[in-house]
Amino acid sequence: MTSSLRTVTVLGTGVLGSQIAFQAAYSGWKVTAYDIDDAAVAAAGKRLDALSQTYATELTGATGNAAAARASIIVTSDLAHAVTDADIVIEAVPEVLDLKRELYGRLAPLLPEHTVLATNSSTFLPSDLVTFTGRPDRFLALHFANQIWKFNTAEIMGTPATDPAVFDQVVEFAGDIGMVAIPIQKEKPGYVLNSLLVPLLNAAGELAAFGYAEPHDIDEVWRIGTGAPFGPFQIYDIIGLTTPYNILAHGDDKDRAIAAWLKENYIDHGKLGLATGEGFYRYPAPDPGEPADA
Ligand code: NAD
């Protein structure tokens, strides 16, 4: 461990917060996780137990100890207690701007002076939040991907006010907890990953929704033509169809038509992707996936 950021607090213990907490603990960091109330703390316990199983099964041969990591994580609904000792606080609460701003307002007076604050927000820029932090020089985005233990990129993106030394500290921290750290040189909605991925998924959705080609044929073209392991509809299934649906449903006329197609043909039939056993493909399926309509 070379990072100067040695104690980690994660705010929000949902899908991503629990994974970030677990990954840091698994990498040997002292981790505290905060959520709003007793029910959320209990749910966090279940998520962390499940992650412990996942790490133990999927990372065989790795040096970390999943059970020890699980046991080391403190979960609390006391915000002041959660951050009292934090070198870095990583916020992973719901993607609602006012909710994040309100939390930052309560957090600012509680944070030790040296603490770095990072948001895991997927769609907001750190500039949307910076004025609520009380520490513009020590605030930035640190964006993880879902299933952090195998999709291990961490995109780091500051505001014009972020101290370059803090930026570098966070790049180092991300590497030390097992991530491939990707520095983003200026603010960009979607970082690198979603700047590339969202247009690909939308273009694939347009081809299928407007009847140009079948999803599994589109995937095949992409895999053969580029050498990529997954086609766009396999990626839809991995992400889960609801998130792209929610983004498209707020877009222009074409986006909304694609959203309606996703809803009517898949979501309304419970075909939400890998997590529900069926989306564009059925799971478990032989590589590269059996078309659901086969
Ligand atoms: P989620 O809904 O699964 O979890 C949110 C958690 O925050 C819940 O445990 C909830 O109880 C808690 N919470 C609600 N209000 C809170 C508050 N005021 N203070 C503290 N905790 C509070 O959400 P998620 O999918 O984990 O997303 C969290 C953040 O991570 C978002 O900013 C999202 O953009 C980002 N993100 C999500 C993904 C993903 O694939 N889900 C990927 C990358 C980044």
Coordinates of C-alpha atoms and ligand atoms in Angstrom, one line a residue:
M1 CA 0.0 0.0 0.0
T2 CA 1.7 3.2 -1.1
S3 CA -1.4 5.5 -1.0
S4 CA -1.5 8.3 1.5
L5 CA -5.3 7.8 1.7
R6 CA -5.5 4.9 4.2
T7 CA -8.9 5.1 5.7
V8 CA -12.0 5.0 3.5
T9 CA -15.6 5.9 4.1
V10 CA -18.3 5.1 1.6
L11 CA -21.6 6.9 1.7
G12 CA -24.4 4.8 0.4
T13 CA -24.3 1.0 0.4
G14 CA -26.4 0.2 -2.6
V15 CA -25.1 -1.6 -5.8
L16 CA -22.0 0.4 -6.2
G17 CA -21.3 1.6 -2.7
S18 CA -21.2 -1.9 -1.3
Q19 CA -18.8 -3.0 -4.1
I20 CA -16.5 0.0 -3.5
A21 CA -16.5 -0.7 0.3
F22 CA -15.8 -4.4 -0.3
Q23 CA -13.1 -3.8 -2.9
A24 CA -11.2 -1.3 -0.6
A25 CA -11.5 -3.7 2.4
Y26 CA -10.4 -6.6 0.3
S27 CA -7.3 -4.6 -0.7
G28 CA -6.5 -4.1 2.9
W29 CA -8.0 -0.7 3.6
K30 CA -9.8 0.3 6.7
V31 CA -13.4 0.9 5.6
T32 CA -16.5 2.4 7.1
A33 CA -19.8 2.5 5.2
Y34 CA -22.7 4.8 5.9
D35 CA -26.3 4.5 5.0
I36 CA -29.5 6.3 6.1
D37 CA -31.1 4.1 8.7
D38 CA -31.2 0.7 10.4
A39 CA -33.0 -0.9 7.5
A40 CA -30.4 0.3 5.0
V41 CA -27.6 -0.8 7.3
A42 CA -29.2 -4.3 7.5
A43 CA -29.6 -4.4 3.7
A44 CA -25.9 -3.4 3.5
G45 CA -25.0 -6.4 5.6
K46 CA -26.7 -8.7 3.2
R47 CA -25.1 -7.1 0.2
L48 CA -21.6 -7.4 1.7
D49 CA -22.3 -11.0 2.7
A50 CA -23.2 -11.7 -1.0
L51 CA -20.1 -9.9 -2.2
S52 CA -18.0 -11.9 0.2
Q53 CA -19.3 -15.1 -1.5
T54 CA -18.7 -13.6 -5.0
Y55 CA -15.1 -12.6 -4.2
A56 CA -14.4 -16.0 -2.6
T57 CA -15.8 -17.8 -5.7
E58 CA -14.7 -15.6 -8.5
L59 CA -11.3 -14.5 -7.3
T60 CA -9.8 -17.9 -6.6
G61 CA -6.1 -17.7 -6.4
A62 CA -6.2 -14.0 -5.4
T63 CA -4.2 -13.0 -2.3
G64 CA -7.1 -11.2 -0.6
N65 CA -9.3 -12.9 2.1
A66 CA -12.9 -12.3 1.4
A67 CA -14.2 -13.4 4.8
A68 CA -11.7 -11.1 6.6
A69 CA -12.5 -8.2 4.4
R70 CA -16.3 -8.7 5.1
A71 CA -15.6 -8.9 8.8
S72 CA -13.5 -5.7 8.8
I73 CA -16.1 -3.4 7.3
I74 CA -18.0 -1.2 9.7
V75 CA -21.5 -0.1 8.7
T76 CA -23.2 2.7 10.5
S77 CA -26.1 5.1 10.1
D78 CA -24.2 7.8 12.1
L79 CA -22.7 10.2 9.5
A80 CA -20.5 12.0 12.0
H81 CA -19.1 8.8 13.3
A82 CA -18.6 7.4 9.8
V83 CA -16.4 10.2 8.6
T84 CA -14.5 11.2 11.7
D85 CA -11.4 9.3 10.7
A86 CA -11.7 9.3 6.9
D87 CA -8.8 10.1 4.6
I88 CA -11.1 9.7 1.6
V89 CA -14.9 9.7 1.5
I90 CA -16.5 8.2 -1.6
E91 CA -20.1 9.2 -2.2
A92 CA -22.3 6.6 -3.9
V93 CA -25.8 7.7 -3.0
P94 CA -28.7 7.7 -5.5
E95 CA -28.3 9.7 -8.7
V96 CA -30.5 12.6 -7.6
L97 CA -28.8 16.0 -7.7
D98 CA -30.7 17.6 -4.8
L99 CA -30.1 14.5 -2.6
K100 CA -26.4 14.6 -3.2
R101 CA -26.3 18.4 -2.6
E102 CA -28.2 18.1 0.7
L103 CA -25.9 15.3 1.9
Y104 CA -22.8 17.4 1.0
G105 CA -24.2 20.3 3.0
R106 CA -24.6 18.1 6.1
L107 CA -21.2 16.5 5.5
A108 CA -19.1 19.6 5.0
P109 CA -18.9 20.6 8.7
L110 CA -18.3 17.0 9.8
L111 CA -15.3 16.2 7.5
P112 CA -11.8 16.5 8.9
E113 CA -9.8 19.2 7.1
H114 CA -7.5 16.9 5.2
T115 CA -10.3 14.6 3.9
V116 CA -10.7 14.1 0.2
L117 CA -14.3 13.9 -1.0
A118 CA -15.1 11.9 -4.2
T119 CA -18.3 11.3 -6.0
N120 CA -19.1 8.1 -7.9
S121 CA -21.8 9.9 -9.9
S122 CA -22.3 8.5 -13.4
T123 CA -24.1 11.4 -15.0
F124 CA -23.4 14.6 -13.0
L125 CA -20.2 16.5 -13.4
P126 CA -18.2 17.3 -10.2
S127 CA -18.8 21.0 -11.0
D128 CA -22.5 20.3 -10.4
L129 CA -21.7 19.5 -6.8
V130 CA -18.5 21.4 -5.9
T131 CA -20.1 24.4 -4.3
F132 CA -21.8 22.2 -1.7
T133 CA -18.6 20.5 -0.6
G134 CA -16.9 23.2 1.4
R135 CA -13.6 21.9 0.0
P136 CA -13.3 22.6 -3.8
D137 CA -9.6 21.8 -3.9
R138 CA -10.1 18.4 -2.3
F139 CA -13.2 17.3 -4.3
L140 CA -13.4 15.3 -7.6
A141 CA -15.1 12.4 -9.2
L142 CA -13.9 8.8 -8.8
H143 CA -16.1 6.7 -11.0
F144 CA -16.2 2.9 -10.7
A145 CA -18.0 0.4 -13.0
N146 CA -20.6 -2.1 -11.8
Q147 CA -19.0 -5.5 -10.9
I148 CA -15.8 -3.7 -9.8
W149 CA -13.9 -6.8 -9.1
K150 CA -13.8 -7.7 -12.7
F151 CA -14.6 -4.5 -14.6
N152 CA -11.9 -2.7 -12.7
T153 CA -11.6 0.8 -14.3
A154 CA -11.7 3.9 -12.1
E155 CA -12.1 7.1 -14.0
I156 CA -10.8 10.2 -12.1
M157 CA -12.1 13.6 -13.1
G158 CA -11.6 16.8 -11.3
T159 CA -13.1 20.3 -11.6
P160 CA -10.9 23.4 -12.4
A161 CA -10.6 23.9 -8.7
T162 CA -9.3 20.4 -7.8
D163 CA -5.7 20.5 -6.5
P164 CA -3.5 18.5 -8.9
A165 CA -1.8 16.9 -5.9
V166 CA -5.1 15.6 -4.7
F167 CA -6.0 14.3 -8.2
D168 CA -2.7 12.4 -8.2
Q169 CA -3.3 11.1 -4.7
V170 CA -6.7 9.7 -5.9
V171 CA -5.1 8.2 -9.0
E172 CA -2.6 6.4 -6.8
F173 CA -5.3 5.3 -4.4
A174 CA -7.4 3.8 -7.2
G175 CA -4.4 1.8 -8.4
D176 CA -3.7 0.6 -4.9
I177 CA -7.2 -0.8 -4.5
G178 CA -6.8 -2.9 -7.6
M179 CA -8.3 -0.5 -10.2
V180 CA -6.9 0.5 -13.6
A181 CA -6.9 4.3 -12.9
I182 CA -8.0 6.4 -15.9
P183 CA -7.2 10.1 -15.4
I184 CA -9.7 12.3 -17.3
Q185 CA -8.0 15.6 -18.1
K186 CA -11.1 17.8 -18.2
E187 CA -14.8 17.4 -17.3
K188 CA -16.8 15.4 -19.7
P189 CA -20.3 14.0 -19.1
G190 CA -20.1 10.2 -19.3
Y191 CA -16.3 10.1 -18.7
V192 CA -14.5 7.9 -21.3
L193 CA -16.5 4.7 -20.9
N194 CA -20.0 6.0 -21.2
S195 CA -19.0 8.6 -23.9
L196 CA -18.1 5.5 -26.0
L197 CA -20.7 3.0 -24.8
V198 CA -23.9 5.1 -24.8
P199 CA -23.7 6.0 -28.5
L200 CA -22.9 2.3 -29.4
L201 CA -25.9 1.1 -27.4
N202 CA -28.2 3.7 -28.9
A203 CA -27.1 3.0 -32.4
A204 CA -27.7 -0.7 -31.9
G205 CA -31.1 0.0 -30.4
E206 CA -32.0 2.1 -33.4
L207 CA -31.0 -0.6 -35.8
A208 CA -33.2 -3.2 -34.0
A209 CA -36.1 -1.0 -32.9
F210 CA -36.6 0.4 -36.5
G211 CA -36.4 -3.1 -38.0
Y212 CA -33.1 -2.9 -39.8
A213 CA -31.6 -6.1 -38.3
E214 CA -32.2 -8.6 -35.5
P215 CA -30.4 -8.0 -32.1
H216 CA -28.3 -11.2 -32.3
D217 CA -27.3 -10.5 -35.9
I218 CA -26.2 -7.0 -34.9
D219 CA -24.2 -8.5 -32.1
E220 CA -22.6 -10.9 -34.5
V221 CA -21.6 -8.2 -36.9
W222 CA -20.0 -6.2 -34.1
R223 CA -18.1 -9.2 -32.7
I224 CA -16.8 -10.4 -36.1
G225 CA -16.1 -7.0 -37.4
T226 CA -14.2 -5.6 -34.5
G227 CA -13.0 -8.7 -32.6
A228 CA -14.9 -7.5 -29.5
P229 CA -16.0 -10.3 -27.2
F230 CA -19.6 -8.9 -26.7
G231 CA -22.1 -7.3 -29.0
P232 CA -24.1 -4.3 -27.9
F233 CA -27.2 -6.4 -27.0
Q234 CA -25.1 -8.7 -24.8
I235 CA -23.9 -5.5 -23.1
Y236 CA -27.5 -4.4 -22.7
D237 CA -28.2 -7.7 -20.9
I238 CA -25.1 -7.3 -18.6
I239 CA -26.1 -3.7 -17.6
G240 CA -29.8 -4.6 -17.3
L241 CA -32.3 -3.0 -19.7
T242 CA -33.8 -0.6 -17.1
T243 CA -30.9 1.8 -17.0
P244 CA -30.6 2.3 -20.7
Y245 CA -34.4 2.5 -20.9
N246 CA -34.5 5.3 -18.3
I247 CA -31.9 7.3 -20.2
L248 CA -33.6 6.8 -23.5
A249 CA -37.0 7.6 -22.2
H250 CA -35.8 11.2 -21.4
G251 CA -34.2 11.7 -24.8
D252 CA -35.5 13.0 -28.2
D253 CA -38.2 11.4 -30.3
K254 CA -35.9 8.7 -31.7
D255 CA -34.6 7.8 -28.3
R256 CA -38.1 7.6 -26.9
A257 CA -39.1 5.2 -29.8
I258 CA -36.2 3.0 -28.9
A259 CA -37.2 3.1 -25.2
A260 CA -40.8 2.1 -26.1
W261 CA -39.5 -0.8 -28.1
L262 CA -37.3 -2.0 -25.2
K263 CA -40.3 -1.7 -22.9
E264 CA -42.9 -3.4 -25.0
N265 CA -40.8 -6.2 -26.3
Y266 CA -38.5 -7.0 -23.3
I267 CA -39.0 -5.0 -20.0
D268 CA -42.8 -5.6 -19.9
H269 CA -42.2 -9.3 -20.3
G270 CA -39.7 -9.4 -17.3
K271 CA -36.8 -9.7 -19.7
L272 CA -34.5 -7.3 -17.9
G273 CA -31.2 -9.0 -18.8
L274 CA -28.7 -11.2 -17.2
A275 CA -29.9 -10.6 -13.6
T276 CA -33.4 -12.0 -14.4
G277 CA -32.1 -14.9 -16.5
E278 CA -33.4 -13.5 -19.8
G279 CA -33.0 -10.3 -21.8
F280 CA -32.0 -10.4 -25.4
Y281 CA -30.5 -13.8 -24.6
R282 CA -31.3 -16.6 -22.1
Y283 CA -28.9 -17.4 -19.3
P284 CA -27.0 -19.4 -18.5
A285 CA -26.2 -19.6 -22.1
P286 CA -23.4 -21.1 -24.2
D287 CA -20.9 -18.4 -25.3
P288 CA -21.7 -16.1 -26.9
G289 CA -25.2 -16.4 -25.7
E290 CA -28.3 -18.0 -27.0
P291 CA -30.8 -15.6 -28.5
A292 CA -33.9 -15.4 -26.3
D293 CA -36.1 -15.7 -29.3
A294 CA -34.3 -18.9 -30.6
Ligands
NAD1 P1 -28.4 2.4 -5.3 O1 -29.8 2.9 -5.4 O2 -28.2 0.9 -5.5 O3 -27.9 2.7 -3.8 C1 -28.0 3.9 -3.2 C2 -27.7 3.8 -1.7 O4 -27.7 5.1 -1.1 C3 -28.8 3.0 -1.0 O5 -28.2 2.1 -0.1 C4 -29.6 4.1 -0.2 O6 -30.2 3.6 1.0 C5 -28.5 5.1 0.0 N1 -28.9 6.4 0.3 C6 -30.1 7.1 -0.1 N2 -30.1 8.3 0.4 C7 -28.9 8.5 1.1 C8 -28.4 9.5 1.8 N3 -29.0 10.7 1.9 N4 -27.2 9.3 2.4 C9 -26.5 8.1 2.3 N5 -27.0 7.1 1.7 C10 -28.2 7.3 1.0 O7 -27.5 3.2 -6.2 P2 -26.2 2.8 -7.1 O8 -26.6 2.1 -8.3 O9 -25.3 2.1 -6.1 O10 -25.7 4.2 -7.5 C11 -25.1 5.1 -6.6 C12 -24.2 6.0 -7.3 O11 -23.2 5.3 -8.1 C13 -24.9 6.9 -8.3 O12 -24.3 8.2 -8.3 C14 -24.7 6.2 -9.6 O13 -24.7 7.2 -10.7 C15 -23.3 5.7 -9.4 N6 -22.9 4.5 -10.3 C16 -23.8 3.5 -10.4 C17 -23.5 2.4 -11.2 C18 -24.4 1.2 -11.4 O14 -24.1 0.4 -12.3 N7 -25.4 1.0 -10.5 C19 -22.2 2.4 -11.9 C20 -21.3 3.5 -11.7 C21 -21.7 4.5 -10.9

